[in-house]
CSV table of C-alpha atoms in Angstrom, one decimal:
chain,number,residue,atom,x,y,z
A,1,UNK,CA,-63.7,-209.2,15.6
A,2,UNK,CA,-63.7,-210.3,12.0
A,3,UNK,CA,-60.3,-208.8,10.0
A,4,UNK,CA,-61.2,-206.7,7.0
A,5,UNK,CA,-58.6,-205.0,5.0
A,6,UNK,CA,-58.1,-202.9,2.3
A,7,UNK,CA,-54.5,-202.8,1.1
A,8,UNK,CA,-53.0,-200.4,-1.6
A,9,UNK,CA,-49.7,-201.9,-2.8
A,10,UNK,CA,-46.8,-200.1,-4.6
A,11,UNK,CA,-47.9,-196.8,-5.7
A,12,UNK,CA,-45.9,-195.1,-7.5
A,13,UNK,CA,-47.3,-191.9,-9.0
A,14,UNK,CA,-44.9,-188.3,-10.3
A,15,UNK,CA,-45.8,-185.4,-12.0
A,16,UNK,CA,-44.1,-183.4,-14.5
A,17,UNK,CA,-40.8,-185.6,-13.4
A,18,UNK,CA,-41.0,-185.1,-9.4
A,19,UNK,CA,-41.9,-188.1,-7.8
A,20,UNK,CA,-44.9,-187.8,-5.5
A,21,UNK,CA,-45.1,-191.2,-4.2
A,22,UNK,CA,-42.2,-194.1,-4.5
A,23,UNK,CA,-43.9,-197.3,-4.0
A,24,UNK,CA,-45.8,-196.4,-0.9
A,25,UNK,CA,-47.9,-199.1,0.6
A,26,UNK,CA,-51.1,-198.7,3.0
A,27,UNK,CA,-53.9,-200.3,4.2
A,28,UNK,CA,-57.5,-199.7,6.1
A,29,UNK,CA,-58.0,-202.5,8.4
A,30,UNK,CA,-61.3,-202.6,10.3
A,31,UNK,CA,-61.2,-202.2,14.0
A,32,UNK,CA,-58.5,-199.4,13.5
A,33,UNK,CA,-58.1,-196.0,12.4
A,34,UNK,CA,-55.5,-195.3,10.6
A,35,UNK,CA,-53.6,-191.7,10.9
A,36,UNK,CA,-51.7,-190.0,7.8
A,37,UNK,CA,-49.6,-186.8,8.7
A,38,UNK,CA,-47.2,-185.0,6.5
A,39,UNK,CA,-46.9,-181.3,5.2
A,40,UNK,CA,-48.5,-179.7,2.0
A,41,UNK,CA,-47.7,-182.2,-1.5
A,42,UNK,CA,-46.5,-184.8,0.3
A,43,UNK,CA,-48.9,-186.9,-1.5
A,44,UNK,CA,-50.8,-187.9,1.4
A,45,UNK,CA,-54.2,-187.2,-0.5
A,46,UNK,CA,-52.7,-188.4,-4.2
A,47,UNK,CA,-52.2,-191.7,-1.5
A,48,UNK,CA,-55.8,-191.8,-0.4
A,49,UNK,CA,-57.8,-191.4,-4.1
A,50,UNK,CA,-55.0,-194.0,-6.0
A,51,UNK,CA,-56.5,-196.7,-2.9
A,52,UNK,CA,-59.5,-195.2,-4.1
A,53,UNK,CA,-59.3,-196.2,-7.5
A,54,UNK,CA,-60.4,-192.2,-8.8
A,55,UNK,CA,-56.9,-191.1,-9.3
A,56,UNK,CA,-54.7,-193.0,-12.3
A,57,UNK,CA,-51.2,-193.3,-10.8
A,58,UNK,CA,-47.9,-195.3,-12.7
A,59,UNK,CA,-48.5,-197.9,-10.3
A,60,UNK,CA,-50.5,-199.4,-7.5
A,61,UNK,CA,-52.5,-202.5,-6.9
A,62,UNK,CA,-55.4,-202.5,-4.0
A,63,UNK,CA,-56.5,-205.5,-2.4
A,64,UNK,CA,-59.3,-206.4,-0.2
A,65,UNK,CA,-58.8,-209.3,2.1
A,66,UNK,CA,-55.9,-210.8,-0.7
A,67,UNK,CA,-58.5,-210.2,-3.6
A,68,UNK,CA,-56.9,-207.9,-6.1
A,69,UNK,CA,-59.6,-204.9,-7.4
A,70,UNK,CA,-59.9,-202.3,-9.7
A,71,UNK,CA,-62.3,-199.1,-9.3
A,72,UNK,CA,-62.2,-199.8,-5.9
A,73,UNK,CA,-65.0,-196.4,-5.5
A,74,UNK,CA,-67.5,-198.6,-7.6
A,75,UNK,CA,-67.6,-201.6,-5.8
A,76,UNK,CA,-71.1,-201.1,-3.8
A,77,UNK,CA,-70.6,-201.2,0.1
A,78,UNK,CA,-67.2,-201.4,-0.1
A,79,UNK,CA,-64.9,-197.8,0.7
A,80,UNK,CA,-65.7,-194.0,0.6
A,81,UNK,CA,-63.6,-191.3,0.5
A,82,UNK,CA,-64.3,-187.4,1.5
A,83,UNK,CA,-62.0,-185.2,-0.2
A,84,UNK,CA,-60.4,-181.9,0.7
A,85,UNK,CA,-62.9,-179.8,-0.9
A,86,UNK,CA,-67.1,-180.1,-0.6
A,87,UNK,CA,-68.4,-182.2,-2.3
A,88,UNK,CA,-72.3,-182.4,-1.8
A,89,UNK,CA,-74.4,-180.8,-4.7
A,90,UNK,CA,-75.6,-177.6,-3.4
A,91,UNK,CA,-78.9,-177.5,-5.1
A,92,UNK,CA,-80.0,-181.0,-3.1
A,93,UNK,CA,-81.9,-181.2,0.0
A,94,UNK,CA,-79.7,-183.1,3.3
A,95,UNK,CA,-82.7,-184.7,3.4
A,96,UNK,CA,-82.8,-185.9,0.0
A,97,UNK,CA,-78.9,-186.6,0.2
A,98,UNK,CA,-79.0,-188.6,3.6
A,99,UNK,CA,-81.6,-190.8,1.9
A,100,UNK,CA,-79.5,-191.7,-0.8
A,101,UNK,CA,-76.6,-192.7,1.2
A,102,UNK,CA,-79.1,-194.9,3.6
A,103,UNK,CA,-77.3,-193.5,6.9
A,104,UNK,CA,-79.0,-193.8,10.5
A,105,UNK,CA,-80.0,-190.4,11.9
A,106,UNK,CA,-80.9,-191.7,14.7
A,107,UNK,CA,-76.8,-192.4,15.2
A,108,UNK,CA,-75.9,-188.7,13.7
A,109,UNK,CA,-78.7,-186.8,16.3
A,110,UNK,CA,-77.4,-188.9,19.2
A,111,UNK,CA,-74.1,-187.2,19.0
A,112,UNK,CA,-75.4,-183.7,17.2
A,113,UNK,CA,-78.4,-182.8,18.8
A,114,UNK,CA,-78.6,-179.5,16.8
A,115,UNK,CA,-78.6,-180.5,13.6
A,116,UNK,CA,-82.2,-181.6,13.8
A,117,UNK,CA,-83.3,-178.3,12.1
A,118,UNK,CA,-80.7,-178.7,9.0
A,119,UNK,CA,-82.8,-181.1,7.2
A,120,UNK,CA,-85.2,-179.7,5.1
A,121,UNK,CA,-82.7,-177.3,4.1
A,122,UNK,CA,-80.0,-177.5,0.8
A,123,UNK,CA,-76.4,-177.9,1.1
A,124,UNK,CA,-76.0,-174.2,-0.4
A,125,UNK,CA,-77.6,-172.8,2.4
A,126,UNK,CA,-75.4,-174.1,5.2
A,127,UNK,CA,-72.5,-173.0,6.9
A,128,UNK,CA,-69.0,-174.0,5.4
A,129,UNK,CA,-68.5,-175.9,9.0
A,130,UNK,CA,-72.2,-177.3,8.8
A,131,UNK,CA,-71.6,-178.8,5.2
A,132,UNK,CA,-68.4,-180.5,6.0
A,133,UNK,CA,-69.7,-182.0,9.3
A,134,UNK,CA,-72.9,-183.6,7.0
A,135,UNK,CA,-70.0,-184.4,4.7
A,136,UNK,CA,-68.0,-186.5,7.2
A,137,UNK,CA,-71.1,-187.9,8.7
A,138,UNK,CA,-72.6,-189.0,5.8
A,139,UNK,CA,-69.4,-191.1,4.4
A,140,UNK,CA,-68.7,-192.3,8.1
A,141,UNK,CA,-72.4,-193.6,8.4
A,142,UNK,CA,-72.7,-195.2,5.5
A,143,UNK,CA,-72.7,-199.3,4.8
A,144,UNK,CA,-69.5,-198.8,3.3
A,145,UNK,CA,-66.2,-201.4,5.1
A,146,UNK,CA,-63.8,-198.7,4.7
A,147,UNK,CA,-63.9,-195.2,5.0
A,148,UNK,CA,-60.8,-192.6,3.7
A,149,UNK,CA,-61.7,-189.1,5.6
A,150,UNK,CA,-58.8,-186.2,3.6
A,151,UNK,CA,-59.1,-183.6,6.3
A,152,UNK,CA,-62.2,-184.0,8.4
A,153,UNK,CA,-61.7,-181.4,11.2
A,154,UNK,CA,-61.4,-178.5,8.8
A,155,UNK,CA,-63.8,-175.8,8.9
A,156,UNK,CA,-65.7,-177.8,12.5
A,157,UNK,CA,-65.7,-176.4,15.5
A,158,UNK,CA,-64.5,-177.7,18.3
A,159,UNK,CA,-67.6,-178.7,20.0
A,160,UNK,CA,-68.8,-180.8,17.0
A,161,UNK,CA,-65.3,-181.6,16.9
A,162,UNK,CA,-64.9,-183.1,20.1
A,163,UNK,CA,-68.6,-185.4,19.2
A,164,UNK,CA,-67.1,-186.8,16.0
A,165,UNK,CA,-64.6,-187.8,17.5
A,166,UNK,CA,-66.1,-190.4,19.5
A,167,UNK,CA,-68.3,-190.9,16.5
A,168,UNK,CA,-65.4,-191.9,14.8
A,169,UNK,CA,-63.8,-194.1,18.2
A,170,UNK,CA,-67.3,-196.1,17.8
A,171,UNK,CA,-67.2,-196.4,14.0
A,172,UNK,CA,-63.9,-197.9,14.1
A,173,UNK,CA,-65.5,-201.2,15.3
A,174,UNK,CA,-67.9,-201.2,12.2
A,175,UNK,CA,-65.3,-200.4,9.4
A,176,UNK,CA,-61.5,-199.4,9.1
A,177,UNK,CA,-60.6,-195.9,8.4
A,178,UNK,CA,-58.0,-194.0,7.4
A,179,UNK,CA,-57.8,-190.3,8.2
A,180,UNK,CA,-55.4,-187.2,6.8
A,181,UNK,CA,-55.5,-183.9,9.1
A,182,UNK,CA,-53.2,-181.3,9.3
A,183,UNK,CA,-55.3,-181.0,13.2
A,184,UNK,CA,-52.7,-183.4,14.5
A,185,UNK,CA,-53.9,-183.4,18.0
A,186,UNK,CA,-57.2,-184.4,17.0
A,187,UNK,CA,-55.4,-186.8,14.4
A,188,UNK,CA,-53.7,-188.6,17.5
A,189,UNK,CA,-56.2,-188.7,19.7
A,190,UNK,CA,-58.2,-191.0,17.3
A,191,UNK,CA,-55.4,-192.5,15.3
A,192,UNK,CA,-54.6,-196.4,16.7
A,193,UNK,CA,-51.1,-196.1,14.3
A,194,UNK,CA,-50.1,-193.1,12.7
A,195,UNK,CA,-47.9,-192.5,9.9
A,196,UNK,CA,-45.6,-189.8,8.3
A,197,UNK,CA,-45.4,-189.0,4.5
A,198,UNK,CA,-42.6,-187.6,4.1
A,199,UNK,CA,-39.9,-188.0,0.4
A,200,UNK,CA,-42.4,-190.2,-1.2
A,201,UNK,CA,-42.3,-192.5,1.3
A,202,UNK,CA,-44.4,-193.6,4.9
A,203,UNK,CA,-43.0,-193.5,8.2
A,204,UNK,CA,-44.2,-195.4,10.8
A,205,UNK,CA,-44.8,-192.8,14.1
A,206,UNK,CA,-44.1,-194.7,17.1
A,207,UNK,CA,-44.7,-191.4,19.7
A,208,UNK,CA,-45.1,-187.6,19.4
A,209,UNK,CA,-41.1,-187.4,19.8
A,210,UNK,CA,-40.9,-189.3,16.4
A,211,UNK,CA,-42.6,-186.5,14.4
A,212,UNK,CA,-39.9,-183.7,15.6
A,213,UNK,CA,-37.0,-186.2,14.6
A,214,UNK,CA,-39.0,-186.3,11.0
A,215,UNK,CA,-38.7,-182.6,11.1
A,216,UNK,CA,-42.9,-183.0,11.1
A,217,UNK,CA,-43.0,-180.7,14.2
A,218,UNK,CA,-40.6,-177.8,15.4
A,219,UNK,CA,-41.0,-179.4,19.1
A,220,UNK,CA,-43.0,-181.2,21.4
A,221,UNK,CA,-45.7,-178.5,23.4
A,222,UNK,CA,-46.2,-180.6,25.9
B,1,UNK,CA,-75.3,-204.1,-13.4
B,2,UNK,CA,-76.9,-200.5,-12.5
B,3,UNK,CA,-78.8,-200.7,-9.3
B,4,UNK,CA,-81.9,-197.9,-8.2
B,5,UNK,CA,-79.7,-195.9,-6.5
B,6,UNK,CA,-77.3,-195.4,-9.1
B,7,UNK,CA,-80.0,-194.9,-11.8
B,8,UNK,CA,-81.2,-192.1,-9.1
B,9,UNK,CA,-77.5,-190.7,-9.0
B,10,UNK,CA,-77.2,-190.6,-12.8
B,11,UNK,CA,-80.3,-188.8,-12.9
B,12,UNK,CA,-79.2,-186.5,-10.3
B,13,UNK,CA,-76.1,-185.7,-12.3
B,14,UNK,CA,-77.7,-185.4,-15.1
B,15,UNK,CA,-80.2,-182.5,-13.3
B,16,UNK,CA,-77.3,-180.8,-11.9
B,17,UNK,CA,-75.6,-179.8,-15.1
B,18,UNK,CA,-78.4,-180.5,-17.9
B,19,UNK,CA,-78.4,-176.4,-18.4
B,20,UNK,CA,-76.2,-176.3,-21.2
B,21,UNK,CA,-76.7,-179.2,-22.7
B,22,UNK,CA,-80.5,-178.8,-22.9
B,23,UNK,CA,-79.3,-175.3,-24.8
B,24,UNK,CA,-77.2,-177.0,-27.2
B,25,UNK,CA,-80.2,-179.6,-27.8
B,26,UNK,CA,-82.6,-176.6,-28.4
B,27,UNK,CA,-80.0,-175.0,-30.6
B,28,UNK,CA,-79.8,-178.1,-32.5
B,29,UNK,CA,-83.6,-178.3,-32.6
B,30,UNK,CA,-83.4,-175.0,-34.3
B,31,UNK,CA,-80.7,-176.5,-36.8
B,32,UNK,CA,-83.4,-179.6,-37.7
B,33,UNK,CA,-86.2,-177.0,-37.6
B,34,UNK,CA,-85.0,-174.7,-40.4
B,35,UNK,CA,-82.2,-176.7,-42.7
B,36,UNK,CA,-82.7,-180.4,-41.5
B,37,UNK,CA,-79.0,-180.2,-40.9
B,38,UNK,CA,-78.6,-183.7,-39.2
B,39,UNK,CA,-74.9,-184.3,-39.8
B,40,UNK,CA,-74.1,-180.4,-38.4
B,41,UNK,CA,-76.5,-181.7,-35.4
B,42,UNK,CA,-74.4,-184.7,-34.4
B,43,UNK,CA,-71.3,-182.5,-35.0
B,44,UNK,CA,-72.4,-179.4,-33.0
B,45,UNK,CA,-73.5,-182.2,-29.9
B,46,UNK,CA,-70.7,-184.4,-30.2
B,47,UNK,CA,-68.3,-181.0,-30.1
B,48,UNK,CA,-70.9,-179.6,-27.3
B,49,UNK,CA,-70.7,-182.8,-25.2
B,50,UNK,CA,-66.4,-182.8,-25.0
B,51,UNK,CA,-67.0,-179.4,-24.1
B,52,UNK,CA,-69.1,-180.2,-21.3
B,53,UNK,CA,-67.0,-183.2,-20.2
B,54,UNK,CA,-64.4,-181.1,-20.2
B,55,UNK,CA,-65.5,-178.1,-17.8
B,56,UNK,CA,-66.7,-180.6,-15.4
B,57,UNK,CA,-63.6,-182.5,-14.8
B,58,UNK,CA,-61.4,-179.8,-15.1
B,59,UNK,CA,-63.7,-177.3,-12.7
B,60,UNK,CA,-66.0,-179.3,-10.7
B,61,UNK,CA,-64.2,-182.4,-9.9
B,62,UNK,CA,-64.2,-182.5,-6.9
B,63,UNK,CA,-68.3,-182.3,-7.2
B,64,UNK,CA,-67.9,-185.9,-8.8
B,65,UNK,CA,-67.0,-187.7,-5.7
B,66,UNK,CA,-70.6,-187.5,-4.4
B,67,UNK,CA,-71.5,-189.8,-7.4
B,68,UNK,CA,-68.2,-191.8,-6.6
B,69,UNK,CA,-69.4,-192.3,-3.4
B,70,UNK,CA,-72.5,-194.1,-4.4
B,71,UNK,CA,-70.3,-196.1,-6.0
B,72,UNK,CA,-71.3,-195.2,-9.5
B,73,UNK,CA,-68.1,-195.9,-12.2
B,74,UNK,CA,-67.3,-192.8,-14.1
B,75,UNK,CA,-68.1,-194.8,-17.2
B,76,UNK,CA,-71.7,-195.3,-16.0
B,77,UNK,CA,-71.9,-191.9,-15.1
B,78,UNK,CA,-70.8,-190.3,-18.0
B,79,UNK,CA,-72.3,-193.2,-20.2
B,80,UNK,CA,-75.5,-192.3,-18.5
B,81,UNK,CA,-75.2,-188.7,-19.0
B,82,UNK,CA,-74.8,-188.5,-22.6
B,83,UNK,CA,-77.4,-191.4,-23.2
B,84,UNK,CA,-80.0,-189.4,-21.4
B,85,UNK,CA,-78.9,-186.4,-23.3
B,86,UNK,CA,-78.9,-188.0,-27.1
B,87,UNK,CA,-81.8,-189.5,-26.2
B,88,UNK,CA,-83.7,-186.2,-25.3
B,89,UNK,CA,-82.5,-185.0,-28.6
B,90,UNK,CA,-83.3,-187.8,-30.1
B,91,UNK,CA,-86.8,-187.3,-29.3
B,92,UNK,CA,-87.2,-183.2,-30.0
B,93,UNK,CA,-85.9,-184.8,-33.9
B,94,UNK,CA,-88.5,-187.1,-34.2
B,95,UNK,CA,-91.2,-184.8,-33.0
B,96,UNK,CA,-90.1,-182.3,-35.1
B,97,UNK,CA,-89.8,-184.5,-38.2
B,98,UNK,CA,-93.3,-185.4,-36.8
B,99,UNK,CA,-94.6,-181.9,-37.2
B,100,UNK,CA,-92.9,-181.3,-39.9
């Protein structure tokens, strides 16, 4: 397998004197997906759109395979990122939208039989759970080498759930992600490393135990 | 360099929120019409267009990444935006100065 890697160095971003991030580094390295936990402002998706290259921070420099970027989002083919909240124009057709991002449906009805029937119809007219399944799809199917997925189990239900992710298992040869969930179950099933943002800062998750001693977790269910 | 799919997702932009704008340009129109007021035109648009600029990326943001995603730069996008929409006025002027 052929390394590919996108790396954000050194960001560094605060707001209104409370440091978010201090000097956090991460990367995307194909063949891998990459797991990002941490509670509510921890900066997790500030961390995701400054490797982006959407988000102006104090400081961060992304690299892709030692080749320093900027506007990493421009460069054609090269990373995608779905954010938090939906994102697809609602007046547009799935149909129309699935043609512009070039994916294979023949890949997305393979594992989701059932959404066969959504595409003749607009993103306004489907369910909140629907829209951010298309969402995920779309970014995770398309000839992009990375892929940064903020949240993609929200609003899915399980049984779609459980589909993407072996989507997402098979993907992983194709192109490195990185994915944020508060879901953490789902998060770790997927994830090949994991880490914790916690005061600014990444912490590398070695087992489940590890996110109780971060005071991530309460305790271990099982 | 701009490739087809961009041009498409400029377009697309420009569709989604050309409402107001196209307003403004018919107000404008209206301006050119009755006093020929071109410096007032290129004040009320220029004025108009922050405004615009403005809602968007303080309201509908997070809208934006589905042009990010197709790798459009938000210079392009919003270049592309305002040049489609200067040159629509543009071209209501001259017909009017046409008809006029």
């Amino acid at each position: 397998m052929s390394s590919d890697t996108l790396l954000a160095e050194n960001i560094f971003f605060s707001v209104a004197s409370k440091d978010i991030l201090k000097g956090v580094t991460t990367r995307a390295d194909k063949g891998i997906i990459t797991g990002l936990l941490g509670r509510n402002g921890s900066g997790k998706s500030t961390m995701l759109q400054a490797m982006y290259g959407t988000l102006k921070v104090q400081e961060c420099s992304v690299f892709t395979n030692g080749t320093l970027i900027n506007a990493s989002y421009a460069k054609a083919g090269l990373v995608n990122y779905l954010p938090q909240n939906s994102f697809l124009p609602v007046d547009l057709t799935l149909n129309s939208i699935v043609r512009q991002f070039a994916i294979d449906l023949a890949i997305v009805f393979a594992y989701f039989p059932d959404l066969k029937d959504d595409l003749n119809k607009k993103i306004g007219a489907l369910s909140g759970g629907k829209e951010r399944l298309w969402s995920v799809l779309l970014l995770l199917l398309a000839k992009t080498r990375f892929t940064l997925l903020d949240e993609p189990f929200t609003h899915i239900m399980p049984l779609h759930i459980d589909q993407l992710k072996l989507l997402l298992t098979e993907m992983k040869h194709k192109k490195g992600i990185i994915i944020t969930d508060h879901n953490y179950r789902h998060l770790l099933d997927v994830s090949d490393r994991v880490y914790l943002m916690k005061d600014g800062k990444s912490i590398y998750i070695r087992d489940y135990s590890d996110l109780v001693l971060h005071g991530y977790l309460r305790h271990l269910d099982e | 360099m701009v490739n087809r799919g961009q041009l498409k997702a400029i377009w697309a932009f420009y569709k989604h929120y050309s409402v107001s704008s196209i307003l403004f340009t018919l107000f404008c129109a209206w301006l050119f019409w009755e006093y020929d007021a071109l410096f007032q035109i290129m004040f009320i648009k220029l004025a108009t267009g922050w405004l615009i600029w403005y809602f968007i990326i303080s309201f509908h943001s997070q809208k934006l990444f589905y042009y990010y995603n197709l790798h459009v730069h938000k210079r392009t996008l919003w270049g592309g935006y305002f040049f489609i929409d200067f040159f629509v006025l543009f071209f209501i002027l001259v017909t009017i100065r046409f008809l006029k």
